[in-house]
Coordinates of C-alpha atoms in Angstrom, one line a residue:
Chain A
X1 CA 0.0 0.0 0.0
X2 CA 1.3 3.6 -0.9
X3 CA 1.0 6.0 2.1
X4 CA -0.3 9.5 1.1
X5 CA 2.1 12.1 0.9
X6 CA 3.4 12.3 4.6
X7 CA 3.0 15.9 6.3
X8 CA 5.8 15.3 8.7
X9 CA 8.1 14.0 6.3
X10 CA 7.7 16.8 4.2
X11 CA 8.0 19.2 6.6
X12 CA 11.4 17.8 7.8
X13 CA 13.1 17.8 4.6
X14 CA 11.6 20.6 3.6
X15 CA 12.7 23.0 6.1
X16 CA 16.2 21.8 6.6
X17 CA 16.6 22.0 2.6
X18 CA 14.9 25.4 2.0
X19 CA 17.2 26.6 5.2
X20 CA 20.5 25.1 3.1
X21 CA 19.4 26.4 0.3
X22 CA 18.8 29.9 0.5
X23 CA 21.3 30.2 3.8
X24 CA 24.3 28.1 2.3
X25 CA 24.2 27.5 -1.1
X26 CA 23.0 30.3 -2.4
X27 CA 24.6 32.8 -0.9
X28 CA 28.0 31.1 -1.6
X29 CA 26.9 31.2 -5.6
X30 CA 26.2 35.0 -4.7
X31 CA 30.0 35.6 -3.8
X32 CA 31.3 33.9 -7.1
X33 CA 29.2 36.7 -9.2
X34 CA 30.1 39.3 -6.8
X35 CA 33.5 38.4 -7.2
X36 CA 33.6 38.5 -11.2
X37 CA 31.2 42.2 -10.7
X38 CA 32.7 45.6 -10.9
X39 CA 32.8 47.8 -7.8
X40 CA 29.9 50.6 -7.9
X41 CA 29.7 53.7 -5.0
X42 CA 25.8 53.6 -5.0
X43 CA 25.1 50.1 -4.9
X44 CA 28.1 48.6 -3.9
X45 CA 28.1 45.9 -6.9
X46 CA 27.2 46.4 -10.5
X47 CA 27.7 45.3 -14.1
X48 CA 29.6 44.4 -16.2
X49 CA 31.7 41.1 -15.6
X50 CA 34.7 41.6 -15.6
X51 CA 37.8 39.1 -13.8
X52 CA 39.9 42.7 -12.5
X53 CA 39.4 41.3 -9.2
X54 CA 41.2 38.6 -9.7
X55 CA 44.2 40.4 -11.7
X56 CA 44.0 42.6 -8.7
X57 CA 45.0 40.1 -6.2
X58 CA 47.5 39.2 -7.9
X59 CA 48.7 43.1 -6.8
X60 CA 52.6 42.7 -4.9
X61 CA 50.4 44.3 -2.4
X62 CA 47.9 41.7 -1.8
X63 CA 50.1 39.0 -3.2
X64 CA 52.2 39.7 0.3
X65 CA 49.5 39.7 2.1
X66 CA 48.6 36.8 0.6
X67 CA 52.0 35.1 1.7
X68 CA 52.5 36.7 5.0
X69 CA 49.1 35.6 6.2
X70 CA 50.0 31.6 4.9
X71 CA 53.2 31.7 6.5
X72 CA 51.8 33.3 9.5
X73 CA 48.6 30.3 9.3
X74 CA 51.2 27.7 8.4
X75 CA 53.8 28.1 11.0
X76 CA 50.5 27.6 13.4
X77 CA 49.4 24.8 11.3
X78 CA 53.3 23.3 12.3
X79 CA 53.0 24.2 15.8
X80 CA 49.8 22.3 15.9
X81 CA 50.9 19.4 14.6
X82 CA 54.4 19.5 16.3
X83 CA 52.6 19.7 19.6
X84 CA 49.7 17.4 19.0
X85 CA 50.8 14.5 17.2
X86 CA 52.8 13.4 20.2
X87 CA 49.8 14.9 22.5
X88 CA 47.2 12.6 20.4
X89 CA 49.7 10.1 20.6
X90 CA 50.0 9.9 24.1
X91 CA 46.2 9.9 25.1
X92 CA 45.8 7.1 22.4
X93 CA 48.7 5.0 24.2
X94 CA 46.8 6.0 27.8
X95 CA 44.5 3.3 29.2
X96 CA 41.0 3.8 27.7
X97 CA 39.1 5.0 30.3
X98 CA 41.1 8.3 30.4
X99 CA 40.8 8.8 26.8
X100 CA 37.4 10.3 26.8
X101 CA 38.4 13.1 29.6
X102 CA 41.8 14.0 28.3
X103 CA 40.0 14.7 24.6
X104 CA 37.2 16.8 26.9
X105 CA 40.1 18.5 28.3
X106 CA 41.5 20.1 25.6
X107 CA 38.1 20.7 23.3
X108 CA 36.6 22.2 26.2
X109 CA 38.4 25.6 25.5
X110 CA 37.6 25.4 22.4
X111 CA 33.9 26.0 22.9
X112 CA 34.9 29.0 24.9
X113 CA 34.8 32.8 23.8
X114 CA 38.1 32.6 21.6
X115 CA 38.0 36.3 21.3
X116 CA 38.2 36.0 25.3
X117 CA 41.0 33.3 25.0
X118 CA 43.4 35.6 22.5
X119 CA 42.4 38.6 24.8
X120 CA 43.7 36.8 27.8
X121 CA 46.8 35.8 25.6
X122 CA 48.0 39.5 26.6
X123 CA 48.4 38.9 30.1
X124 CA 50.6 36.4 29.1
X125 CA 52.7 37.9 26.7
X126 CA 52.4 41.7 27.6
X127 CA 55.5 43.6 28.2
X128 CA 54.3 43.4 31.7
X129 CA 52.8 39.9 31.3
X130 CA 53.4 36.5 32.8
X131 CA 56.6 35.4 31.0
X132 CA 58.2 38.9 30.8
X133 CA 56.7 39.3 34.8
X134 CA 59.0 35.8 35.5
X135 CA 62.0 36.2 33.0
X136 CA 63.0 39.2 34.6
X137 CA 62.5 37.8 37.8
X138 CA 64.4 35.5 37.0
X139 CA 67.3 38.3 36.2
X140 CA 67.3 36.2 32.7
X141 CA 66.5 39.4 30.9
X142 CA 66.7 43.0 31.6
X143 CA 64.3 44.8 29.6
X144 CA 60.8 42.9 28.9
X145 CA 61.1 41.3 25.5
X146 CA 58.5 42.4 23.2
X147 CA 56.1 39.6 22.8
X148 CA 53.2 41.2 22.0
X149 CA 52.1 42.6 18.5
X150 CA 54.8 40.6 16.9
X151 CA 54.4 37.8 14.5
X152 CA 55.5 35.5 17.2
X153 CA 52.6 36.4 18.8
X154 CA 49.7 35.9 16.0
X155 CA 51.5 32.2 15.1
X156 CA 50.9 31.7 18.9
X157 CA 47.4 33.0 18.8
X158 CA 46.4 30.7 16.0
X159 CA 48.4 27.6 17.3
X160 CA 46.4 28.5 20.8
X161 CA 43.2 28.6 19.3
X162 CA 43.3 26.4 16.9
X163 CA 45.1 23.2 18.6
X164 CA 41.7 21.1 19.1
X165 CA 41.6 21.1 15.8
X166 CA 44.5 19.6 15.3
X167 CA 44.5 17.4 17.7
X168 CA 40.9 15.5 17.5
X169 CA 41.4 14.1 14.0
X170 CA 45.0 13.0 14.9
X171 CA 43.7 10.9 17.7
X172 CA 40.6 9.2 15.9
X173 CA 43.5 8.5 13.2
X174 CA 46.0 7.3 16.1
X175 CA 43.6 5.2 18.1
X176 CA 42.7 3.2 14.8
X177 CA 46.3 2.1 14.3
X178 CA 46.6 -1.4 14.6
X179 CA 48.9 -2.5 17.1
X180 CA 49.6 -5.3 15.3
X181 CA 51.4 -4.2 12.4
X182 CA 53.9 -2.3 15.1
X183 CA 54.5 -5.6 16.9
X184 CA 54.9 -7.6 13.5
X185 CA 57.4 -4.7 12.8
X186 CA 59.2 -5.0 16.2
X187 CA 59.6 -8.9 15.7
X188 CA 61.1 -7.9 12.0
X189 CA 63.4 -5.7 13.6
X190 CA 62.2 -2.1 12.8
X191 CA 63.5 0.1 15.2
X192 CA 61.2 2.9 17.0
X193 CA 62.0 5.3 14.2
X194 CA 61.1 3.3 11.5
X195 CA 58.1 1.6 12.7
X196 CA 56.9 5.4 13.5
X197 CA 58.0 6.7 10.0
X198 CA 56.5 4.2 8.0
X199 CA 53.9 2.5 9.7
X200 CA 52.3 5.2 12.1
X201 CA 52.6 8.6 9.7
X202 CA 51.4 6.9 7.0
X203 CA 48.8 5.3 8.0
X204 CA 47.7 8.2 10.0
X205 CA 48.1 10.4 6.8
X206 CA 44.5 11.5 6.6
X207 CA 44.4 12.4 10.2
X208 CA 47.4 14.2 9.3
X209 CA 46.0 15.7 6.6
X210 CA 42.5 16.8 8.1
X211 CA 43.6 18.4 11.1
X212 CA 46.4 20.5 8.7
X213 CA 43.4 21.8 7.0
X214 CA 41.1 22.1 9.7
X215 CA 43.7 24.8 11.2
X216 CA 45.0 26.3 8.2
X217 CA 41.8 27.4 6.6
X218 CA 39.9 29.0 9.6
X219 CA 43.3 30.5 10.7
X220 CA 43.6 32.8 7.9
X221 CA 40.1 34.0 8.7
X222 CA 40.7 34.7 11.7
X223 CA 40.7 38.5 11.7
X224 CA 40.4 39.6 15.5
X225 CA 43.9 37.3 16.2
X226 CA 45.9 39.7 14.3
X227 CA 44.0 42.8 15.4
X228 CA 44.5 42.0 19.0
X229 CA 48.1 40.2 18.7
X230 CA 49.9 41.1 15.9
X231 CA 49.1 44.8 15.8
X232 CA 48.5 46.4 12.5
X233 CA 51.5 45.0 10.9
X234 CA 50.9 41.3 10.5
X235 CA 47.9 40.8 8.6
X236 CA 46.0 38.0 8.0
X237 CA 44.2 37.2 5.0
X238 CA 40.8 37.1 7.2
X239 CA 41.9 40.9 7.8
X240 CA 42.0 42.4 4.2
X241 CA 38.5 40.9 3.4
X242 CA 37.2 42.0 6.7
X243 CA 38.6 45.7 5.2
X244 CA 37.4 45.3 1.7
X245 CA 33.3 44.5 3.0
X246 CA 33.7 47.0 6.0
X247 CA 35.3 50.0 5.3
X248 CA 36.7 49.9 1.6
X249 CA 33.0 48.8 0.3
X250 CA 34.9 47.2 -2.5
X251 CA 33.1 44.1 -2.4
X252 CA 34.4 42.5 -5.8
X253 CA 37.5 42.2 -4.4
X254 CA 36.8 40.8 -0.8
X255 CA 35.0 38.3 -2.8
X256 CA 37.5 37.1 -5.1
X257 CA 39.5 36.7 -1.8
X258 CA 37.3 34.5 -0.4
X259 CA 36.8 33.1 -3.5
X260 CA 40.7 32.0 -3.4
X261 CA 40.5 30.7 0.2
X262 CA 37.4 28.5 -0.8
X263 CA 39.7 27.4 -4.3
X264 CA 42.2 26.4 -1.1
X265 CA 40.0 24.7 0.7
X266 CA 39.0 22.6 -2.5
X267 CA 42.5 21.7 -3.3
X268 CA 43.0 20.5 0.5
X269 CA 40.0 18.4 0.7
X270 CA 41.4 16.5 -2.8
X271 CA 44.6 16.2 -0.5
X272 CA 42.5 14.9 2.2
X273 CA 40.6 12.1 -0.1
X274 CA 43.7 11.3 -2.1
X275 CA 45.3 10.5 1.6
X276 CA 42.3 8.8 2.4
X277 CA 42.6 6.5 -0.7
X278 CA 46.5 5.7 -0.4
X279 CA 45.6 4.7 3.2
X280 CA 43.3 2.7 2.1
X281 CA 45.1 1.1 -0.5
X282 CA 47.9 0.2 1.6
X283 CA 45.9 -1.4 4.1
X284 CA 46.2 -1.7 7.8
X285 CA 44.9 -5.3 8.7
X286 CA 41.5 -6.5 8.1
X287 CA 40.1 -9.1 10.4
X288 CA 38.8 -10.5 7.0
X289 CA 42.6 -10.7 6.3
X290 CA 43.7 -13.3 8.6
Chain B
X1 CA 58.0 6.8 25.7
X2 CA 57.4 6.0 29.2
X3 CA 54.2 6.3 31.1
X4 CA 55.7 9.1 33.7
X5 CA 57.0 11.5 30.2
X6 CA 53.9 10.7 29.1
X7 CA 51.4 11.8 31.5
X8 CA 54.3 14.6 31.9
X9 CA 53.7 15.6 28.3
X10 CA 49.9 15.9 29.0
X11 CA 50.1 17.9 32.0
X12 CA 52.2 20.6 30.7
X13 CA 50.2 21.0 27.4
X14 CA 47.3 21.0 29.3
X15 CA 48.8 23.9 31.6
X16 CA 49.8 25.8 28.6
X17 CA 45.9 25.8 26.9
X18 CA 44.4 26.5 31.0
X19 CA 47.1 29.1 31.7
X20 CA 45.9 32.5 29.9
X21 CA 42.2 31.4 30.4
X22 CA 43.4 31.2 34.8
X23 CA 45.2 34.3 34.4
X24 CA 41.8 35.8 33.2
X25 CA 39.7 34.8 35.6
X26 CA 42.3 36.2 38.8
X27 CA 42.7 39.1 37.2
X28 CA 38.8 39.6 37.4
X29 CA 39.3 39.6 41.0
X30 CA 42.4 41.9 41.0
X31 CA 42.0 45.4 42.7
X32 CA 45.1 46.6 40.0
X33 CA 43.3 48.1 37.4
X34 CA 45.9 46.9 34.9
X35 CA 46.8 43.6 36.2
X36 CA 50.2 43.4 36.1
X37 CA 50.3 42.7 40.2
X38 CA 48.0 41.3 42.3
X39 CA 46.6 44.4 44.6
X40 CA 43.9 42.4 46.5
X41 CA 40.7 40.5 46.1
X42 CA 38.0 42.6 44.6
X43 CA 34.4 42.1 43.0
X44 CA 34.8 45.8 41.9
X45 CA 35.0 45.2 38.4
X46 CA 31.3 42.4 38.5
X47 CA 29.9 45.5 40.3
X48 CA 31.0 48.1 38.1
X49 CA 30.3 46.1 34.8
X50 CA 26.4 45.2 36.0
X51 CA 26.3 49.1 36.5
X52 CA 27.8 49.5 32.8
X53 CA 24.2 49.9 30.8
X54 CA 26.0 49.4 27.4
X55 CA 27.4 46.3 28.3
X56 CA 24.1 44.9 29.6
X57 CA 21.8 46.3 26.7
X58 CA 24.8 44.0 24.3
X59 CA 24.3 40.9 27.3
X60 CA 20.7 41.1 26.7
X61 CA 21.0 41.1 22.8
X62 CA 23.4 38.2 23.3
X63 CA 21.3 36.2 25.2
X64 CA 18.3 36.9 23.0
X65 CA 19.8 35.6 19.9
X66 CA 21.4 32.7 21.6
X67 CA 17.9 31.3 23.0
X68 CA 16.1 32.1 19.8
X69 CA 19.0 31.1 17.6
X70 CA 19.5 27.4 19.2
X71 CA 16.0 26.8 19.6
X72 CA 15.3 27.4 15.9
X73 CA 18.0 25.4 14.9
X74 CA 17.3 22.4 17.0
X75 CA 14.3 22.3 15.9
X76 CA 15.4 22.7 12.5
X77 CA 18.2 20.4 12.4
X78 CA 16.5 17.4 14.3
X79 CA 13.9 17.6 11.5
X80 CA 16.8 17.6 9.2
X81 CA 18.5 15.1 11.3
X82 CA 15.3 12.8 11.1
X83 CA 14.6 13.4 7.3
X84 CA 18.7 12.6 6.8
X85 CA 18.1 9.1 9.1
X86 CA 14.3 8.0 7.7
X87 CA 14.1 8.8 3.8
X88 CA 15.2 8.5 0.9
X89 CA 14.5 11.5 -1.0
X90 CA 16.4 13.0 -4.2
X91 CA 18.8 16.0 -2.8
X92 CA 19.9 13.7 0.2
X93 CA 23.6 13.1 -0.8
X94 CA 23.4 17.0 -1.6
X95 CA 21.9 18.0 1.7
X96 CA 24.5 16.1 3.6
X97 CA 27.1 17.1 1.7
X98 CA 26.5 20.8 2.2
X99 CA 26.2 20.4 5.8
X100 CA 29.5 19.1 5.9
X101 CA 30.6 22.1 3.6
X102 CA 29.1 24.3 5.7
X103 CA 30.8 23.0 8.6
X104 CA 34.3 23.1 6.9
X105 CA 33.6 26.6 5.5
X106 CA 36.0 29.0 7.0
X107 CA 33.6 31.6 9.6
X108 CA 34.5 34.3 7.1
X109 CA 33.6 32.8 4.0
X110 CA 30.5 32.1 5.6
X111 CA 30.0 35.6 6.8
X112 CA 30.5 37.2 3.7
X113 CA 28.6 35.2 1.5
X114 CA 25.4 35.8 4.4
X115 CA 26.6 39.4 4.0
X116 CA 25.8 39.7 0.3
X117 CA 22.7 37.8 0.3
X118 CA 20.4 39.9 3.5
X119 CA 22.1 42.7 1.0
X120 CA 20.4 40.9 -2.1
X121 CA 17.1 39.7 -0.6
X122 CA 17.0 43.2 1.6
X123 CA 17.0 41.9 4.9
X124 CA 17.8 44.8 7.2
X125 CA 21.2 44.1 8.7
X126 CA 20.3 43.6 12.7
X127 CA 18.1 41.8 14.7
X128 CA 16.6 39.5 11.7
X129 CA 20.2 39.0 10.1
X130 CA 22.0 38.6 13.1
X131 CA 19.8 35.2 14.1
X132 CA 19.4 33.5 10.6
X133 CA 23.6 33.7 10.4
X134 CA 23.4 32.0 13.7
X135 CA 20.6 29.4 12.7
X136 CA 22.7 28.4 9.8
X137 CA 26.2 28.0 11.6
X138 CA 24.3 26.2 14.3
X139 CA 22.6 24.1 12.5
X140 CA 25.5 21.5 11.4
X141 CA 25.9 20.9 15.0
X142 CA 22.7 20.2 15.5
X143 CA 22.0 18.2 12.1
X144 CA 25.6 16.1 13.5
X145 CA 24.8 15.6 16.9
X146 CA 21.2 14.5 16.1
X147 CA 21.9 12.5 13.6
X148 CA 24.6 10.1 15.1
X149 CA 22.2 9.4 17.6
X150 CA 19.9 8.6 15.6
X151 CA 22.0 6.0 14.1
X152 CA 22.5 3.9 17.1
X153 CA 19.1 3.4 17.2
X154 CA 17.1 -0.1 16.7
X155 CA 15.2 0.4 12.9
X156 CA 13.0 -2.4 14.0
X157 CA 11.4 -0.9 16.6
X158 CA 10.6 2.1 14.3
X159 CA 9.5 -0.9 11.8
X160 CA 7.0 -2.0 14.7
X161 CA 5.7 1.1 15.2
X162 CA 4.5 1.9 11.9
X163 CA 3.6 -2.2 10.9
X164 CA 1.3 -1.2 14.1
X165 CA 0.0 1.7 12.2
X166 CA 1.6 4.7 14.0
X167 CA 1.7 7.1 11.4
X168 CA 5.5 9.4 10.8
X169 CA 4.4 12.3 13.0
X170 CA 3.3 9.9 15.4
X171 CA 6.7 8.2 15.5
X172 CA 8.4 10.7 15.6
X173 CA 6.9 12.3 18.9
X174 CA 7.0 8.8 20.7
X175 CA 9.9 7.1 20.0
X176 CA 12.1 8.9 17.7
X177 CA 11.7 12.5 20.4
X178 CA 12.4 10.8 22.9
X179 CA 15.2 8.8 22.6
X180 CA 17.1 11.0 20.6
X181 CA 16.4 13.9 23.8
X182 CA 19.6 14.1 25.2
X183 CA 21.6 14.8 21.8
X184 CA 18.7 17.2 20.9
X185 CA 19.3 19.1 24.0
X186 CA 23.1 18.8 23.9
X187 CA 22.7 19.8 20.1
X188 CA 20.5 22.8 22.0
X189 CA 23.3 23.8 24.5
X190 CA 26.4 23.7 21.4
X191 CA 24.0 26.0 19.5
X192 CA 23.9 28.5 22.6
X193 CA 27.6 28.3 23.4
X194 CA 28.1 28.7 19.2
X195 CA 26.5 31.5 19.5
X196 CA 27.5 33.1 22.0
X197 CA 31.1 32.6 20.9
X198 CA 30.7 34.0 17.7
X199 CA 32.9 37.0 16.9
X200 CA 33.5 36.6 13.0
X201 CA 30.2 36.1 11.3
X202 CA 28.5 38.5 13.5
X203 CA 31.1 41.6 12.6
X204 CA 29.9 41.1 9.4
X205 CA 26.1 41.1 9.5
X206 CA 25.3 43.1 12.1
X207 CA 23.9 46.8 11.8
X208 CA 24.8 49.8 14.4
X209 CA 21.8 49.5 16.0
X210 CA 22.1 46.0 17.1
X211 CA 24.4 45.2 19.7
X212 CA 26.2 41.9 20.8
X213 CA 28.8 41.0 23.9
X214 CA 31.7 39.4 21.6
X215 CA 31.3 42.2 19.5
X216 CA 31.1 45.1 22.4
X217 CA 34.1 43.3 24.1
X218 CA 36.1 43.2 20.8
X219 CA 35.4 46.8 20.4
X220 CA 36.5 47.1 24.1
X221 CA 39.8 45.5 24.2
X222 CA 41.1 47.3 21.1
X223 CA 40.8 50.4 22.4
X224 CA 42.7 49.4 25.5
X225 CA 42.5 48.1 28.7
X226 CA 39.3 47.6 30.8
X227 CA 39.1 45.2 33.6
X228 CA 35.2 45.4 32.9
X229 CA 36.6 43.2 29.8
X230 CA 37.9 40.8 32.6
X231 CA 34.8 40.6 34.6
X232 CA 32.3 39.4 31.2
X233 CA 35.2 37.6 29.9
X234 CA 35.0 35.0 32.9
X235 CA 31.3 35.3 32.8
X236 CA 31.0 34.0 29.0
X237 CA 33.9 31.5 30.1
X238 CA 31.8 30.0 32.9
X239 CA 28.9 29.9 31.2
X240 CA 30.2 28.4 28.0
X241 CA 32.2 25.6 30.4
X242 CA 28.5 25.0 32.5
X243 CA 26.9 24.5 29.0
X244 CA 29.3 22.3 27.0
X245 CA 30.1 20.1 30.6
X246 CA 26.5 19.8 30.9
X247 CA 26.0 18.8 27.1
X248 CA 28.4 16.2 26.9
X249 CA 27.0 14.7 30.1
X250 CA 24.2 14.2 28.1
X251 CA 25.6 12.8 24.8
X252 CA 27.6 10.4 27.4
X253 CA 24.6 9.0 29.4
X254 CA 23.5 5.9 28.2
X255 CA 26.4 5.3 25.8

């Protein structure tokens, strides 16, 4: 028997769809026009097409920008991933019943105010902050260093903010490994080195991989790091398309911007599934294998 | 690695990410206005920022999106969660797809691209503007948390239910409500905290006349120092901690 056309059914996919729709997808179509539009002082966007926004970020200017603010997002993407490899490593090697409440432990900031969390970055590294407060205690220094409003500072800020991030997909990678393969190494006589370097990285690759992107990408967004760390020298990208929509009102050119960053994101998720797939192919033990 | 570097390891990290956040919250309490020494225990600053009407006016808004914002998209998302879990329907790889894109979209993508389309459609930027920006980057969280709940479930006993005759709507508030309540209301509590939190969408579609704590204390701490700043700042800290602890108390129970 065919039921009649269900109310509740269509309500639920209805709504969520329309909500998508209009909310997520077509809004980011919206930004690809805008982007290829030409800058207007009445109403912000008008005809014709034209790809100047494009040539224009390709400005030394911008193109610095541009650099700085990956250099700045990929030095914190390094930190990340210097720091929590071997933290996701050790809570995957910790018996399980802590696993759960270390993991809490460090996503729990992340659901904090991060503005709140970079402001409070200041006490620490303020001329008259925590580590300048204890170096010169210390007599190690005479004149507070300057910390603060440096680059230094804005890698830290994103490395601080961003580090769950990071550190999540590493683990659900990590915890997956089987210990098998590192035990069938250790009887063949791979050292720790090698049974880390080719059996742990690679088959952790798409953990790797995911928590990369997952800190490079909103780092260079993250405009109110740099404002409130770096100073006005050490711009993020997040920073020059906050300028172009806000105060420049040259729309176009924020968009193609964010155009770029999206382009990014694309080519990292291909990293991400190509990772995925070389995992895959290589293996890791079934159970069906044995 | 041995279990004592280890656990070593851990505990210093986990200083590190607790350290500014602790220096924070003293400083709240510090009678030095710039809080480079500690001068004495003080509520000075609570007293003075409940006496600061600005600041309250931008709580209130805060608080007023927040509720509205997470309700909505609970509501929404556990329908979308539901629809994602029961049916087959053309559009479902694309629906699921995009709310996985819309997770993974950096904030300011997201912000711009909600920018130019209240612009388009000629929503006023505010009030109106300020909650559906929130809806949407709530509603992932929602969709997620709802969903993977969802999946644990027993089909058969949905399968009973309607072989008995119990009609979608029907299931929906008797079984499928139900059991699914705790992620719902975690999914509930994210969406606050989300909100809340938000600094980047919200610069970008809000209007003057409209406004929030994140933004109010972002205007605040660039223009310098005010220990006001230190008082909200551990108020949104120890609310967002109640809310998430509580929330993942939830998702845990039963699992």
């Amino acid at each position: 028997m065919k039921l009649p056309i269900n109310q509740f059914r269509f309500w639920a996919i209805g709504l969520v769809t329309a909500w998508l729709a209009l909310f997520v997808l077509v809004p980011n179509l919206l930004v690809l026009l805008t982007s290829f539009l030409t800058r207007d002082q009445i109403d912000t966007v008008a005809l014709p097409f034209t790809a100047d926004s494009y040539v224009r970020t390709m400005d030394v200017l911008y193109l610095q920008v541009l650099i700085d603010s990956l250099r700045m997002s990929g030095m914190a993407m390094l930190v990340c991933l210097v720091i929590g490899y071997p933290f996701a490593m050790c809570i995957a090697k910790m018996p399980r019943r802590w696993h759960a409440v270390l993991l809490f432990l460090v996503i729990l900031p992340f659901w904090t105010n991060s503005l709140v969390r970079t402001y409070a970055l200041q006490f620490v590294l303020g001329n008259k902050g925590l580590i300048n407060t204890a170096l010169l205690g210390l007599g190690f220094i005479e004149k507070p260093l300057q910390l603060l409003y440096t680059e230094f500072a804005v890698v830290l800020g994103l490395s601080y903010i961003l580090l769950p991030f990071m550190v999540l997909p590493l683990y659900s990678a990590l915890e997956k490994v089987d210990e098998r393969l590192l035990h069938a190494a250790k009887d063949l006589g791979a050292g720790p080195f090698n049974r880390f370097w080719r059996i742990t990285v690679p088959l952790t690759s798409p953990g790797i991989v995911a928590g990369c992107l997952m800190v490079l990408l909103p780092a260079m967004g993250m405009f109110y790091i740099s404002d409130l760390l770096g100073g006005a020298k050490h711009l993020l990208l997040g920073n020059v398309i906050k300028t172009q929509f806000l105060n420049t009102r040259d729309w176009p050119f924020g968009a193609a911007l964010s155009v770029l960053l999206i382009v990014l994101l694309g080519f990292m998720l291909w990293l991400y599934f190509r990772a995925m797939r070389f995992v895959s192919r290589q293996g890791g033990i079934n159970d069906s294998d044995f | 690695m041995t279990r004592t570097f280890r656990l070593g390891f851990l505990a210093l990290i986990l200083f590190f990410i607790y350290l500014p956040i602790g220096v924070l919250v003293v400083n709240s309490f510090n009678e030095s206005r710039y809080g480079t020494s500690w001068q004495g225990f003080t509520f000075k600053w609570y007293e003075r920022l409940f006496a600061n009407e600005s600041l309250m006016t931008a709580a209130t808004h805060s608080l007023t999106i927040a509720i509205v914002a997470a309700t909505v998209a609970t509501v929404i998302g556990t329908l979308g969660a539901v629809a994602l879990y029961r049916y087959q329907f053309k559009g479902k790889a694309a629906m699921s797809s995009m709310v996985f894109v819309s997770m993974l979209t950096p904030d300011i993508v997201m912000a711009i691209s909600l920018l130019i389309i209240f612009i388009a459609i000629g929503i006023e930027l505010g009030f109106v503007s300020l909650l559906i920006a929130h809806i949407t980057f709530c509603l992932p969280f929602v969709i997620i948390a709802v969903y993977s709940r969802l999946r644990g479930f027993d089909v058969r006993m949905l399968e009973a239910a309607r072989d008995l005759g119990a009609g979608e709507g029907y299931i929906f508030r008797k079984i499928i409500f139900p059991l699914a309540l705790p992620a719902i209301a975690s999914g509930w509590l994210l969406s606050f905290t989300l909100s809340l939190d938000d600094v980047i969408v919200s610069a970008f579609v809000t209007g003057p006349g409209y406004e929030i704590l994140p933004l109010k204390v972002y205007s605040m701490v660039r223009v310098g120092v005010s220990p006001e700043v230190n008082a909200i700042s551990t108020l949104l800290l120890v609310i967002s901690l109640t809310l998430v602890a509580i929330s993942q108390l939830l998702l845990r129970e039963e699992r």
